[in-house]
mmCIF file of C-alpha atoms and ligand atoms in Angstrom:
data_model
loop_
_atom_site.group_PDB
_atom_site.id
_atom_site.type_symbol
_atom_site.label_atom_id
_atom_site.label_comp_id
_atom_site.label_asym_id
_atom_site.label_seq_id
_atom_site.Cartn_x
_atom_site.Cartn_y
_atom_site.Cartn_z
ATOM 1 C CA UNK Z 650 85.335 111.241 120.162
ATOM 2 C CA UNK Z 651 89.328 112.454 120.790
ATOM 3 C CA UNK Z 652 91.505 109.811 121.950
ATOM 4 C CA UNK Z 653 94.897 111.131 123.452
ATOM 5 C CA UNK Z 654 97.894 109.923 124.787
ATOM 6 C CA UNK Z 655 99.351 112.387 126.626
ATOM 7 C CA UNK Z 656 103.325 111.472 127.798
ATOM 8 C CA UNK Z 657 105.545 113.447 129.481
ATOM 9 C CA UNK Z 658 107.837 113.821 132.374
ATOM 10 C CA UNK Z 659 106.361 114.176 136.032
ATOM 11 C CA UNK Z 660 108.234 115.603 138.983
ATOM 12 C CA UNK Z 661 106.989 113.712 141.428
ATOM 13 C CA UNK Z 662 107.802 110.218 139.573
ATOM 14 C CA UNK Z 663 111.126 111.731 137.878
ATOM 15 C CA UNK Z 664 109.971 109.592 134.810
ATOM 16 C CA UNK Z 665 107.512 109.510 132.134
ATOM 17 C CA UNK Z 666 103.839 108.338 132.068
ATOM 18 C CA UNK Z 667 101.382 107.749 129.326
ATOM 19 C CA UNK Z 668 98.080 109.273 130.424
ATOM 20 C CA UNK Z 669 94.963 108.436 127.494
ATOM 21 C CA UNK Z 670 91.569 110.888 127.419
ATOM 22 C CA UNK Z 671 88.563 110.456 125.888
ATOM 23 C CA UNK Z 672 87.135 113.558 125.131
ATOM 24 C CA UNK Z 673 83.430 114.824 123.158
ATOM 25 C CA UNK Z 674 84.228 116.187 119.436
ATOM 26 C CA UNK Z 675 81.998 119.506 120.703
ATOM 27 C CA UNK Z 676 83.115 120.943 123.034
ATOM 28 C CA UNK Z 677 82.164 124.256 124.417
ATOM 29 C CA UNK Z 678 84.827 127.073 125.907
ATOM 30 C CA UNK Z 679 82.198 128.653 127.991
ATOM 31 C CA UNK Z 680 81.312 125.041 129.502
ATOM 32 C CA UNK Z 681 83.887 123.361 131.234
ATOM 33 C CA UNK Z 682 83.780 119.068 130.450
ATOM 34 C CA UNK Z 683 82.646 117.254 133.488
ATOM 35 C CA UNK Z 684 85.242 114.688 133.974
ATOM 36 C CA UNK Z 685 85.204 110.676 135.011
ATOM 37 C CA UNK Z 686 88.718 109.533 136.298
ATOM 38 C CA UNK Z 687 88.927 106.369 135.535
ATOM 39 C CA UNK Z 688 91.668 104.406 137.098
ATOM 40 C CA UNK Z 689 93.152 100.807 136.410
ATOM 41 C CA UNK Z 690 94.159 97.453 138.139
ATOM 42 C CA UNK Z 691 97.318 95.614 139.000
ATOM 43 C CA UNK Z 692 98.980 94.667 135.933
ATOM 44 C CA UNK Z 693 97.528 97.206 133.868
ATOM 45 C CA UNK Z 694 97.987 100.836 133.081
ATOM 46 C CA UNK Z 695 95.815 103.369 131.806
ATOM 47 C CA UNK Z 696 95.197 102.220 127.777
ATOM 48 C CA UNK Z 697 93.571 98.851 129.507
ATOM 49 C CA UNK Z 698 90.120 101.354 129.678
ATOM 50 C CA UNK Z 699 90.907 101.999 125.744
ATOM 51 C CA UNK Z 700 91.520 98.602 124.806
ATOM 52 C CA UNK Z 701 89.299 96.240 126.225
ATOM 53 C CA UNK Z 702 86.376 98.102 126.574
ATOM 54 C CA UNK Z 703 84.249 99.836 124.214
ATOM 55 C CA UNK Z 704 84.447 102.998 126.460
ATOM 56 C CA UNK Z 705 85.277 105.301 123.404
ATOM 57 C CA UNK Z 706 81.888 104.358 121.681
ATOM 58 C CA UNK Z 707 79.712 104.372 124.950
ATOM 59 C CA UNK Z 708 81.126 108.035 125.903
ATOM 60 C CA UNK Z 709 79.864 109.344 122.667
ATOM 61 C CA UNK Z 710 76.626 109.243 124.196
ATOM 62 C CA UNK Z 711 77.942 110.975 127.587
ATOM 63 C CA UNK Z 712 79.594 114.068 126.744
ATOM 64 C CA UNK Z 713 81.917 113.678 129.272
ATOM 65 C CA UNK Z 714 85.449 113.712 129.343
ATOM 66 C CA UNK Z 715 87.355 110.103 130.510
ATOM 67 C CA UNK Z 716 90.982 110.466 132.432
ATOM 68 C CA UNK Z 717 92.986 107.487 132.542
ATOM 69 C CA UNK Z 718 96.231 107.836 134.563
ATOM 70 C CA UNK Z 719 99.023 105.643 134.478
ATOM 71 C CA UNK Z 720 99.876 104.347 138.300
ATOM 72 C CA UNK Z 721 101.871 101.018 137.519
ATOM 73 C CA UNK Z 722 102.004 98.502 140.529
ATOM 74 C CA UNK Z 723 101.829 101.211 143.266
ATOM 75 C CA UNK Z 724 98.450 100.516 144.940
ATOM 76 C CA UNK Z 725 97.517 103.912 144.481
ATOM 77 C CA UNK Z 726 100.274 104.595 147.235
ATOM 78 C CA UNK Z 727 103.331 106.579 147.857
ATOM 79 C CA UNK Z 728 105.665 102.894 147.743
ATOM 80 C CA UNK Z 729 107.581 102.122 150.207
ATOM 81 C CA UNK Z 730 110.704 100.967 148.159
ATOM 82 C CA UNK Z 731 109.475 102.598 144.719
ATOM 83 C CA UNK Z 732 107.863 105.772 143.650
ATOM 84 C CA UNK Z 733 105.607 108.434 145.049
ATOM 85 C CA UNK Z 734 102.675 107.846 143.328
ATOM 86 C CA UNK Z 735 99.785 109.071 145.213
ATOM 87 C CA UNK Z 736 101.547 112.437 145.007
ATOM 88 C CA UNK Z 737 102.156 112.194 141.121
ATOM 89 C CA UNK Z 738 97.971 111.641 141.132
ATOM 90 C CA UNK Z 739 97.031 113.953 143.574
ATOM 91 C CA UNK Z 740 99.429 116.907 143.118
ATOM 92 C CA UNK Z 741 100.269 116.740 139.439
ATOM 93 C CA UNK Z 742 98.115 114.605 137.134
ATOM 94 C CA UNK Z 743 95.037 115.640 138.567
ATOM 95 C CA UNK Z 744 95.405 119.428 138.932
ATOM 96 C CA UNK Z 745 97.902 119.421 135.428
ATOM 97 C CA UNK Z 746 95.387 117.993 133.514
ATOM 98 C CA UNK Z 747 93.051 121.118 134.488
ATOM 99 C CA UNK Z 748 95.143 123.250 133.366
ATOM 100 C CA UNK Z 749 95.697 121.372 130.083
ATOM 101 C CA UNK Z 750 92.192 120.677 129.254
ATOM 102 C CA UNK Z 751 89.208 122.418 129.586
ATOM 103 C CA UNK Z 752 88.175 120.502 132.859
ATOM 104 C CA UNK Z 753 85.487 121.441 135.096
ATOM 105 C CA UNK Z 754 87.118 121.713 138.691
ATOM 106 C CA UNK Z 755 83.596 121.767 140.195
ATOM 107 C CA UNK Z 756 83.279 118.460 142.867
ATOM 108 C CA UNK Z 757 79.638 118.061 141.191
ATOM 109 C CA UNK Z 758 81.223 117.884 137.719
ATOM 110 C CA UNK Z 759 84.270 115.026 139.114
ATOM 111 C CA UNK Z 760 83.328 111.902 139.027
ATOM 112 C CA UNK Z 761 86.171 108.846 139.609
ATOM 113 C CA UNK Z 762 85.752 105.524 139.381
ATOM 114 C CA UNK Z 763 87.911 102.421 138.794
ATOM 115 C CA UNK Z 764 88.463 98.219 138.755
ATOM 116 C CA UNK Z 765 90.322 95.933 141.425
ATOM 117 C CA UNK Z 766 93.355 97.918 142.647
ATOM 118 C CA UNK Z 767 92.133 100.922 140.865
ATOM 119 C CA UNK Z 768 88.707 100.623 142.990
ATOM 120 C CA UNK Z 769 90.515 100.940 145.630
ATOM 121 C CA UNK Z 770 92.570 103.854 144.515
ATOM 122 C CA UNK Z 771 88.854 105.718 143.601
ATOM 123 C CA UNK Z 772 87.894 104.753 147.241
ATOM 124 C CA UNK Z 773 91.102 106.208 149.125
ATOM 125 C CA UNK Z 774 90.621 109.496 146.542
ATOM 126 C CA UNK Z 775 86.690 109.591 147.722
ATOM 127 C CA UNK Z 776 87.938 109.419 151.360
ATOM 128 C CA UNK Z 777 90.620 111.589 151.215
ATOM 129 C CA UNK Z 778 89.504 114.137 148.723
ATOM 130 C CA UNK Z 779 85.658 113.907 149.751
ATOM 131 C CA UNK Z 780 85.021 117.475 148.248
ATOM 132 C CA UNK Z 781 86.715 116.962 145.085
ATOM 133 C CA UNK Z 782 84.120 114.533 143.564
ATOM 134 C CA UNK Z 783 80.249 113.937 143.709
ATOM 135 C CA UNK Z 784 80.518 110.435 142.327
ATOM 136 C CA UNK Z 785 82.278 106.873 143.331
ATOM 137 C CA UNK Z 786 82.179 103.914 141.139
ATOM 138 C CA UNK Z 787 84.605 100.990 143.045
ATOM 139 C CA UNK Z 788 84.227 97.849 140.527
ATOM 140 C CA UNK Z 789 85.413 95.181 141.918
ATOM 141 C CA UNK Z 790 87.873 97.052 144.526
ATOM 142 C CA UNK Z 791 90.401 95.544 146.663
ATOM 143 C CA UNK Z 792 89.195 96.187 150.113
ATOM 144 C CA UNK Z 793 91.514 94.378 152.715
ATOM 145 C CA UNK Z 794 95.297 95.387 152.333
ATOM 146 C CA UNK Z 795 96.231 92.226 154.006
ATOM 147 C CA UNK Z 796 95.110 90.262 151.266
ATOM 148 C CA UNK Z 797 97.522 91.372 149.036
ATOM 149 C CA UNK Z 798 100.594 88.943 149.367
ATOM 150 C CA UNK Z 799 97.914 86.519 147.612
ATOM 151 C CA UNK Z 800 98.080 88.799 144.126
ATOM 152 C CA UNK Z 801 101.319 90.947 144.296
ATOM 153 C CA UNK Z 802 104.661 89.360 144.606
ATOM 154 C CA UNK Z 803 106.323 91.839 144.867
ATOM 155 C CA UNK Z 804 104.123 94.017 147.509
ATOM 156 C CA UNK Z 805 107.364 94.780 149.546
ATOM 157 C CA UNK Z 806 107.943 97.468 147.203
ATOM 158 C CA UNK Z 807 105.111 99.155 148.272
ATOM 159 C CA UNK Z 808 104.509 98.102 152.152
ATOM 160 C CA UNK Z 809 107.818 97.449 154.147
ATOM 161 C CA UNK Z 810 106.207 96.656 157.088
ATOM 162 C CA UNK Z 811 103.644 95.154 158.680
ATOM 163 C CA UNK Z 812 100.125 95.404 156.014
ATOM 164 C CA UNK Z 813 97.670 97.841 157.212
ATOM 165 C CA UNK Z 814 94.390 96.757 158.419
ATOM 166 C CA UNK Z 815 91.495 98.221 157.885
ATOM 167 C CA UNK Z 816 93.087 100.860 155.779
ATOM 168 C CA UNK Z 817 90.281 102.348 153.787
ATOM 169 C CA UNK Z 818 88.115 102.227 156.886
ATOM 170 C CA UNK Z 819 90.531 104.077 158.855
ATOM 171 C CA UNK Z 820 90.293 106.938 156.026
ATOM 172 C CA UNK Z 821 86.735 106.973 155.807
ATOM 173 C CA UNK Z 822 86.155 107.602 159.310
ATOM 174 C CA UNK Z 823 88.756 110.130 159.870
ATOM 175 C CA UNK Z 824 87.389 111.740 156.532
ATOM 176 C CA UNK Z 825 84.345 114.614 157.650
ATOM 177 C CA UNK Z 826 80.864 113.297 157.756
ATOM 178 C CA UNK Z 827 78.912 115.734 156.067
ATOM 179 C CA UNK Z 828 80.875 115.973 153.276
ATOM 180 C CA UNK Z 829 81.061 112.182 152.802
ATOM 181 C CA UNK Z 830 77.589 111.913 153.163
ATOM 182 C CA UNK Z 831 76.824 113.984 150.055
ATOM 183 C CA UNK Z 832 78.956 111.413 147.701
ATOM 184 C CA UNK Z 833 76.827 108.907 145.603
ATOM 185 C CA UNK Z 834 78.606 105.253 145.420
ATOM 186 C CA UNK Z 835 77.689 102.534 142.866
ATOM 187 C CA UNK Z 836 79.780 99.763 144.056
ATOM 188 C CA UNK Z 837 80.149 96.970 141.384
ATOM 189 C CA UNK Z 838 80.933 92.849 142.781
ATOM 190 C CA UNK Z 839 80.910 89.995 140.275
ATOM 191 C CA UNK Z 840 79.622 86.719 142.399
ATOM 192 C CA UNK Z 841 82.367 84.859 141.366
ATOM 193 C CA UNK Z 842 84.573 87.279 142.665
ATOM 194 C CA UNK Z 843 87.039 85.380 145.343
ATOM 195 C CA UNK Z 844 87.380 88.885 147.365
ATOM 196 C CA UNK Z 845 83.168 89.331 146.991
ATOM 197 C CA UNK Z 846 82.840 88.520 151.106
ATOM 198 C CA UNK Z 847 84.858 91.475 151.829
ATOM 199 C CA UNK Z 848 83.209 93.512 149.594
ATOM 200 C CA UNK Z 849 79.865 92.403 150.996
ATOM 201 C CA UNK Z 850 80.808 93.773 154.375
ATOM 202 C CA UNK Z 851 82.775 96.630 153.424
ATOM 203 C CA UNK Z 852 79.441 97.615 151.359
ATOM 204 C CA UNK Z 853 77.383 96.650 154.225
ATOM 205 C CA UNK Z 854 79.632 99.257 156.452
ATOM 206 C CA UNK Z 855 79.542 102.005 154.553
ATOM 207 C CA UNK Z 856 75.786 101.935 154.222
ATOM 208 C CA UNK Z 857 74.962 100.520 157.431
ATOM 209 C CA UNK Z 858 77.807 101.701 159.600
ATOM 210 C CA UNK Z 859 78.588 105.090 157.669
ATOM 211 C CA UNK Z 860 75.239 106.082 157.044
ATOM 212 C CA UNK Z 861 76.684 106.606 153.147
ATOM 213 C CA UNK Z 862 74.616 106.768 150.069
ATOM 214 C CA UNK Z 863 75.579 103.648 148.532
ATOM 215 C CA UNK Z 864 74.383 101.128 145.916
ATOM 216 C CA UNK Z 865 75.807 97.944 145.498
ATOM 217 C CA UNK Z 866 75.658 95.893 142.854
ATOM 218 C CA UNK Z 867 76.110 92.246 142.564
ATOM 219 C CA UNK Z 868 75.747 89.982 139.689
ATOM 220 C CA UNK Z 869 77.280 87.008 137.855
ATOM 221 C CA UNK Z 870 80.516 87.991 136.795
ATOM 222 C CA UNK Z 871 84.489 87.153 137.822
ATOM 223 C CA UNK Z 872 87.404 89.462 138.617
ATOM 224 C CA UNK Z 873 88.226 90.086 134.983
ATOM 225 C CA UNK Z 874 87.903 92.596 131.703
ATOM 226 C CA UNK Z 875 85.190 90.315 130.422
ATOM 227 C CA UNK Z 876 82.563 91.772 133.754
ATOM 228 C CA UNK Z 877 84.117 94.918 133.902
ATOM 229 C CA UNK Z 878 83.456 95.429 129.847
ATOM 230 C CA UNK Z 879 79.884 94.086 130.739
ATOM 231 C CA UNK Z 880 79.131 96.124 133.382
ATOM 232 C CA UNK Z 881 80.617 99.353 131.635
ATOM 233 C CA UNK Z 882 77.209 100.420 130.566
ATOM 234 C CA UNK Z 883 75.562 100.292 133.462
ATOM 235 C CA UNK Z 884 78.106 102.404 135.086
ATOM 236 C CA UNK Z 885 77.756 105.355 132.408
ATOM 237 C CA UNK Z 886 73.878 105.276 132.581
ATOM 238 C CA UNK Z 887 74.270 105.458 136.288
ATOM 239 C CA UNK Z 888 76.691 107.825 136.300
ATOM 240 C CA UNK Z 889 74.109 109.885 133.211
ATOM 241 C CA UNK Z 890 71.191 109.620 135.786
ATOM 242 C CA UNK Z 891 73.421 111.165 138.810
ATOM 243 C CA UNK Z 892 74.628 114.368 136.299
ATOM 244 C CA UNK Z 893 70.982 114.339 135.597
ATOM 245 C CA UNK Z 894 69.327 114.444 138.391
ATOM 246 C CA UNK Z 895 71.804 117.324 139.215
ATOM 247 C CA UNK Z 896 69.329 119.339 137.124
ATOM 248 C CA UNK Z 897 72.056 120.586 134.731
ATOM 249 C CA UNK Z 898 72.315 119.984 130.802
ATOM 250 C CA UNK Z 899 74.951 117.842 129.933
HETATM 251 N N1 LIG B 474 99.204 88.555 140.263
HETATM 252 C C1 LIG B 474 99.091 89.473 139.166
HETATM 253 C C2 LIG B 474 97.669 90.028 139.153
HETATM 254 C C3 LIG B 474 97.388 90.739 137.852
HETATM 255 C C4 LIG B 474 95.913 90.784 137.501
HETATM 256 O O1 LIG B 474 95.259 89.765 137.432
HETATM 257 N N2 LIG B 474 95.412 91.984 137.284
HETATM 258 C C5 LIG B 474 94.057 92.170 136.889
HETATM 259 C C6 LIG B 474 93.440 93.195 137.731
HETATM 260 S S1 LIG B 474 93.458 92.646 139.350
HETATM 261 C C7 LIG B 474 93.551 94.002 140.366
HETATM 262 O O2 LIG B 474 94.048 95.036 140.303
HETATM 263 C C8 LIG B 474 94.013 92.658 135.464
HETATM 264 O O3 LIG B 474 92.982 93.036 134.963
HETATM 265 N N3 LIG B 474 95.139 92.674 134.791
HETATM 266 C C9 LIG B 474 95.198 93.137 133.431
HETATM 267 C C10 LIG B 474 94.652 92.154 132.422
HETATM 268 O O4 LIG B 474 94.445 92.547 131.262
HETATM 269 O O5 LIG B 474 94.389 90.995 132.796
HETATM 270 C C11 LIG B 474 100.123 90.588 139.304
HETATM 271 O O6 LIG B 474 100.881 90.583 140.272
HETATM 272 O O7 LIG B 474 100.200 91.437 138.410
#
Protein backbone atom coordinates (compact mmCIF):
# COMPACT_ATOMS: atom_id res chain seq x y z
CA UNK A 1 0.00 0.00 0.00
CA UNK A 2 0.79 4.07 -0.79
CA UNK A 3 0.36 6.24 2.08
CA UNK A 4 0.13 10.05 1.12
CA UNK A 5 -0.15 13.19 2.65
CA UNK A 6 -1.31 15.42 0.36
CA UNK A 7 -1.10 19.44 1.69
CA UNK A 8 -1.88 22.29 -0.04
CA UNK A 9 -3.81 25.45 -0.15
CA UNK A 10 -7.74 25.34 -0.64
CA UNK A 11 -9.84 28.24 -1.85
CA UNK A 12 -12.62 27.71 -0.08
CA UNK A 13 -10.71 27.49 3.47
CA UNK A 14 -7.94 30.18 2.30
CA UNK A 15 -5.51 27.85 4.29
CA UNK A 16 -3.83 24.63 4.10
CA UNK A 17 -5.04 21.06 4.88
CA UNK A 18 -3.31 17.77 5.20
CA UNK A 19 -5.41 15.20 3.34
CA UNK A 20 -3.73 11.21 3.83
CA UNK A 21 -4.73 8.26 1.04
CA UNK A 22 -4.32 4.88 1.15
CA UNK A 23 -4.00 3.60 -2.09
CA UNK A 24 -3.35 -0.41 -3.74
CA UNK A 25 0.46 -0.79 -5.04
CA UNK A 26 -1.39 -2.11 -8.56
CA UNK A 27 -3.16 -0.13 -9.86
CA UNK A 28 -4.68 -0.22 -13.25
CA UNK A 29 -5.10 3.05 -15.76
CA UNK A 30 -7.90 1.46 -17.60
CA UNK A 31 -9.73 0.78 -14.09
CA UNK A 32 -10.54 3.61 -12.14
CA UNK A 33 -9.97 2.81 -7.89
CA UNK A 34 -13.27 2.60 -6.18
CA UNK A 35 -12.92 4.94 -3.36
CA UNK A 36 -14.03 4.85 0.63
CA UNK A 37 -14.09 8.46 2.14
CA UNK A 38 -13.40 8.08 5.31
CA UNK A 39 -14.00 10.98 7.55
CA UNK A 40 -12.96 11.78 11.28
CA UNK A 41 -14.34 12.97 14.74
CA UNK A 42 -14.14 16.03 16.90
CA UNK A 43 -10.73 16.45 17.99
CA UNK A 44 -9.20 14.65 15.31
CA UNK A 45 -8.19 15.17 11.74
CA UNK A 46 -7.65 12.96 8.99
CA UNK A 47 -4.10 10.91 10.04
CA UNK A 48 -6.38 9.63 13.23
CA UNK A 49 -7.63 6.71 10.39
CA UNK A 50 -3.65 6.18 9.80
CA UNK A 51 -2.66 6.10 13.24
CA UNK A 52 -4.81 4.27 15.37
CA UNK A 53 -6.07 1.83 13.21
CA UNK A 54 -4.52 -0.78 11.25
CA UNK A 55 -6.47 0.48 8.14
CA UNK A 56 -3.25 0.45 5.92
CA UNK A 57 -2.80 -3.40 6.50
CA UNK A 58 -6.61 -4.32 6.27
CA UNK A 59 -6.92 -2.31 2.78
CA UNK A 60 -4.26 -4.46 1.33
CA UNK A 61 -6.79 -6.98 1.10
CA UNK A 62 -9.49 -4.43 -0.46
CA UNK A 63 -8.05 -2.86 -3.37
CA UNK A 64 -9.65 0.13 -2.73
CA UNK A 65 -8.52 3.47 -2.39
CA UNK A 66 -9.09 5.28 1.40
CA UNK A 67 -9.66 9.36 1.43
CA UNK A 68 -9.18 10.98 4.60
CA UNK A 69 -9.97 14.73 4.60
CA UNK A 70 -9.01 17.10 7.08
CA UNK A 71 -12.36 19.06 8.47
CA UNK A 72 -11.05 20.33 11.99
CA UNK A 73 -13.91 21.22 14.52
CA UNK A 74 -16.47 22.26 11.83
CA UNK A 75 -19.20 19.60 12.17
CA UNK A 76 -18.98 18.91 8.70
CA UNK A 77 -20.62 22.49 8.32
CA UNK A 78 -20.12 25.76 6.67
CA UNK A 79 -19.33 27.53 10.58
CA UNK A 80 -21.03 30.08 11.56
CA UNK A 81 -18.08 32.20 13.02
CA UNK A 82 -15.21 30.04 11.25
CA UNK A 83 -14.65 28.49 7.92
CA UNK A 84 -16.65 27.12 5.05
CA UNK A 85 -16.04 23.73 5.32
CA UNK A 86 -18.75 21.79 3.81
CA UNK A 87 -17.86 23.71 0.64
CA UNK A 88 -14.01 22.94 0.92
CA UNK A 89 -15.45 18.97 1.04
CA UNK A 90 -18.00 19.15 -1.34
CA UNK A 91 -16.67 21.53 -4.04
CA UNK A 92 -12.93 21.05 -3.80
CA UNK A 93 -11.55 18.04 -1.92
CA UNK A 94 -13.91 15.75 -3.26
CA UNK A 95 -14.01 16.60 -6.99
CA UNK A 96 -9.87 17.75 -6.74
CA UNK A 97 -8.97 14.60 -5.59
CA UNK A 98 -10.58 13.06 -8.94
CA UNK A 99 -8.75 14.85 -10.85
CA UNK A 100 -5.53 14.07 -8.94
CA UNK A 101 -5.96 10.44 -8.62
CA UNK A 102 -7.22 7.93 -10.66
CA UNK A 103 -10.71 7.89 -8.84
CA UNK A 104 -13.69 6.22 -10.04
CA UNK A 105 -16.52 8.99 -10.12
CA UNK A 106 -19.12 6.21 -10.53
CA UNK A 107 -21.84 6.49 -7.26
CA UNK A 108 -21.50 2.48 -7.26
CA UNK A 109 -17.71 2.77 -6.93
CA UNK A 110 -18.08 5.81 -3.77
CA UNK A 111 -18.41 4.58 -0.76
CA UNK A 112 -18.08 7.13 2.58
CA UNK A 113 -18.11 6.33 5.84
CA UNK A 114 -16.92 7.84 9.15
CA UNK A 115 -16.82 7.93 13.38
CA UNK A 116 -18.78 10.34 15.87
CA UNK A 117 -18.84 13.79 14.22
CA UNK A 118 -17.49 12.35 11.09
CA UNK A 119 -20.65 9.83 11.04
CA UNK A 120 -22.52 12.45 10.93
CA UNK A 121 -20.69 14.28 8.24
CA UNK A 122 -21.03 10.68 5.99
CA UNK A 123 -24.81 10.92 6.88
CA UNK A 124 -25.45 14.71 5.77
CA UNK A 125 -23.09 13.71 2.44
CA UNK A 126 -25.52 10.44 1.94
CA UNK A 127 -28.53 12.83 2.26
CA UNK A 128 -27.42 15.50 0.38
CA UNK A 129 -25.38 13.87 -2.28
CA UNK A 130 -27.65 10.60 -2.45
CA UNK A 131 -26.34 9.85 -6.07
CA UNK A 132 -22.81 10.31 -5.40
CA UNK A 133 -22.33 7.12 -3.27
CA UNK A 134 -23.79 3.49 -3.07
CA UNK A 135 -22.50 2.93 0.43
CA UNK A 136 -22.96 4.56 4.16
CA UNK A 137 -21.02 3.43 7.08
CA UNK A 138 -22.08 6.05 10.25
CA UNK A 139 -19.93 4.53 13.32
CA UNK A 140 -20.92 5.84 16.11
CA UNK A 141 -22.49 9.22 14.52
CA UNK A 142 -23.69 12.15 16.29
CA UNK A 143 -27.32 12.26 15.55
CA UNK A 144 -29.04 15.13 17.60
CA UNK A 145 -27.38 18.64 16.99
CA UNK A 146 -28.73 19.76 20.24
CA UNK A 147 -26.59 17.59 22.06
CA UNK A 148 -23.64 19.20 21.20
CA UNK A 149 -22.99 21.95 23.93
CA UNK A 150 -22.32 18.60 26.05
CA UNK A 151 -18.91 17.80 23.78
CA UNK A 152 -17.91 21.11 21.99
CA UNK A 153 -17.12 24.18 23.91
CA UNK A 154 -16.74 26.07 21.62
CA UNK A 155 -19.90 25.12 19.24
CA UNK A 156 -20.70 28.92 18.83
CA UNK A 157 -18.22 28.94 16.21
CA UNK A 158 -20.13 26.82 14.24
CA UNK A 159 -24.01 27.47 15.25
CA UNK A 160 -24.79 31.17 16.25
CA UNK A 161 -28.13 30.58 16.89
CA UNK A 162 -30.54 28.58 18.13
CA UNK A 163 -29.21 24.41 17.50
CA UNK A 164 -31.09 22.76 14.82
CA UNK A 165 -33.37 19.99 15.57
CA UNK A 166 -33.80 17.25 13.81
CA UNK A 167 -31.20 18.29 11.34
CA UNK A 168 -30.23 15.14 9.55
CA UNK A 169 -33.88 14.15 9.47
CA UNK A 170 -34.86 17.26 7.89
CA UNK A 171 -32.20 16.36 5.00
CA UNK A 172 -33.19 12.97 4.60
CA UNK A 173 -36.66 13.67 3.93
CA UNK A 174 -36.23 16.55 1.69
CA UNK A 175 -33.51 14.30 -0.07
CA UNK A 176 -35.50 12.12 -3.24
CA UNK A 177 -36.82 8.76 -2.29
CA UNK A 178 -35.81 6.61 -4.93
CA UNK A 179 -32.52 7.52 -4.98
CA UNK A 180 -32.12 7.16 -1.19
CA UNK A 181 -33.64 4.01 -1.28
CA UNK A 182 -30.91 2.44 -3.44
CA UNK A 183 -28.06 3.38 -0.68
CA UNK A 184 -26.88 0.43 1.58
CA UNK A 185 -26.21 1.67 5.40
CA UNK A 186 -24.20 -0.33 7.99
CA UNK A 187 -24.70 1.76 10.97
CA UNK A 188 -22.14 0.92 13.78
CA UNK A 189 -23.32 1.71 17.96
CA UNK A 190 -21.05 0.56 20.79
CA UNK A 191 -23.58 -0.26 23.92
CA UNK A 192 -21.74 1.78 26.05
CA UNK A 193 -22.14 4.52 23.88
CA UNK A 194 -23.89 7.55 26.04
CA UNK A 195 -25.57 8.90 22.60
CA UNK A 196 -26.63 4.88 21.72
CA UNK A 197 -30.63 5.88 22.52
CA UNK A 198 -30.54 8.31 19.79
CA UNK A 199 -28.94 6.22 17.58
CA UNK A 200 -31.42 3.45 18.34
CA UNK A 201 -34.24 5.62 17.10
CA UNK A 202 -32.59 7.42 14.46
CA UNK A 203 -31.75 3.70 13.12
CA UNK A 204 -35.17 2.65 13.88
CA UNK A 205 -36.43 5.77 11.53
CA UNK A 206 -34.59 5.31 8.78
CA UNK A 207 -35.55 1.68 8.46
CA UNK A 208 -38.89 1.86 9.80
CA UNK A 209 -39.93 5.37 8.93
CA UNK A 210 -37.75 5.79 5.63
CA UNK A 211 -38.26 2.54 4.29
CA UNK A 212 -34.09 2.62 3.90
CA UNK A 213 -31.89 -0.34 3.50
CA UNK A 214 -30.21 -0.27 6.70
CA UNK A 215 -28.23 -2.53 9.07
CA UNK A 216 -27.45 -1.65 12.38
CA UNK A 217 -25.08 -2.90 14.39
CA UNK A 218 -24.76 -2.94 18.06
CA UNK A 219 -22.24 -4.47 20.26
CA UNK A 220 -20.09 -3.96 23.36
CA UNK A 221 -17.97 -1.19 22.72
CA UNK A 222 -17.62 2.79 23.97
CA UNK A 223 -17.32 6.01 21.98
CA UNK A 224 -13.60 5.61 21.43
CA UNK A 225 -10.55 4.45 18.88
CA UNK A 226 -10.33 1.25 20.86
CA UNK A 227 -14.31 0.07 19.15
CA UNK A 228 -13.83 1.89 16.19
CA UNK A 229 -10.22 -0.05 15.59
CA UNK A 230 -12.30 -3.23 16.55
CA UNK A 231 -14.98 -2.83 14.47
CA UNK A 232 -12.74 -1.71 11.40
CA UNK A 233 -12.85 -5.16 9.98
CA UNK A 234 -16.14 -5.73 9.95
CA UNK A 235 -16.74 -2.59 8.12
CA UNK A 236 -14.26 -3.53 5.14
CA UNK A 237 -15.73 -7.10 4.81
CA UNK A 238 -19.08 -5.46 4.69
CA UNK A 239 -18.20 -2.96 2.59
CA UNK A 240 -16.11 -6.21 0.25
CA UNK A 241 -19.52 -8.10 0.23
CA UNK A 242 -21.57 -4.83 -1.06
CA UNK A 243 -18.70 -4.23 -4.13
CA UNK A 244 -19.27 -7.89 -4.49
CA UNK A 245 -22.46 -8.48 -4.75
CA UNK A 246 -22.31 -5.59 -7.35
CA UNK A 247 -21.12 -8.42 -9.62
CA UNK A 248 -17.91 -6.55 -10.59
CA UNK A 249 -14.14 -7.70 -9.99
CA UNK A 250 -12.50 -5.74 -7.59
N1 LIG B 1 -14.91 17.52 24.12
C1 LIG B 1 -13.88 17.13 23.19
C2 LIG B 1 -14.34 15.86 22.49
C3 LIG B 1 -13.19 15.22 21.75
C4 LIG B 1 -13.35 13.73 21.55
O1 LIG B 1 -13.54 12.99 22.49
N2 LIG B 1 -13.28 13.31 20.30
C5 LIG B 1 -13.36 11.92 19.97
C6 LIG B 1 -14.33 11.73 18.89
S1 LIG B 1 -15.86 12.25 19.45
C7 LIG B 1 -16.75 12.81 18.12
O2 LIG B 1 -16.49 13.36 17.14
C8 LIG B 1 -12.02 11.45 19.47
O3 LIG B 1 -11.89 10.35 18.99
N3 LIG B 1 -11.01 12.28 19.57
C9 LIG B 1 -9.69 11.92 19.11
C10 LIG B 1 -8.96 10.96 20.02
O4 LIG B 1 -7.93 10.42 19.61
O5 LIG B 1 -9.43 10.73 21.15
C11 LIG B 1 -13.63 18.26 22.19
O6 LIG B 1 -14.29 19.30 22.28
O7 LIG B 1 -12.74 18.11 21.35
Amino acid sequence: MSILSFTRAWQALEEQTTIHVVLPNQIDPKNKLQVLWLLHGLGDNGSGWIRKTNLEVLTKYTNLAVITPEMNRSFYMNMANGLPYWDYLTKEVIPEMRKLLPLSTKWSDNFVGGVSMGGFGALKLAFTHPDWFSAVIPMSPVVDLTTLPKMMPDFRAIFDGALPDRYLQHLAEAAPKEALRKLRFYYLMGDQDEMKPESDAFAAYLNNRLGLNVTYQTEPGGHDWLYWQKILPDVLTWLLHVRLSDGKPL
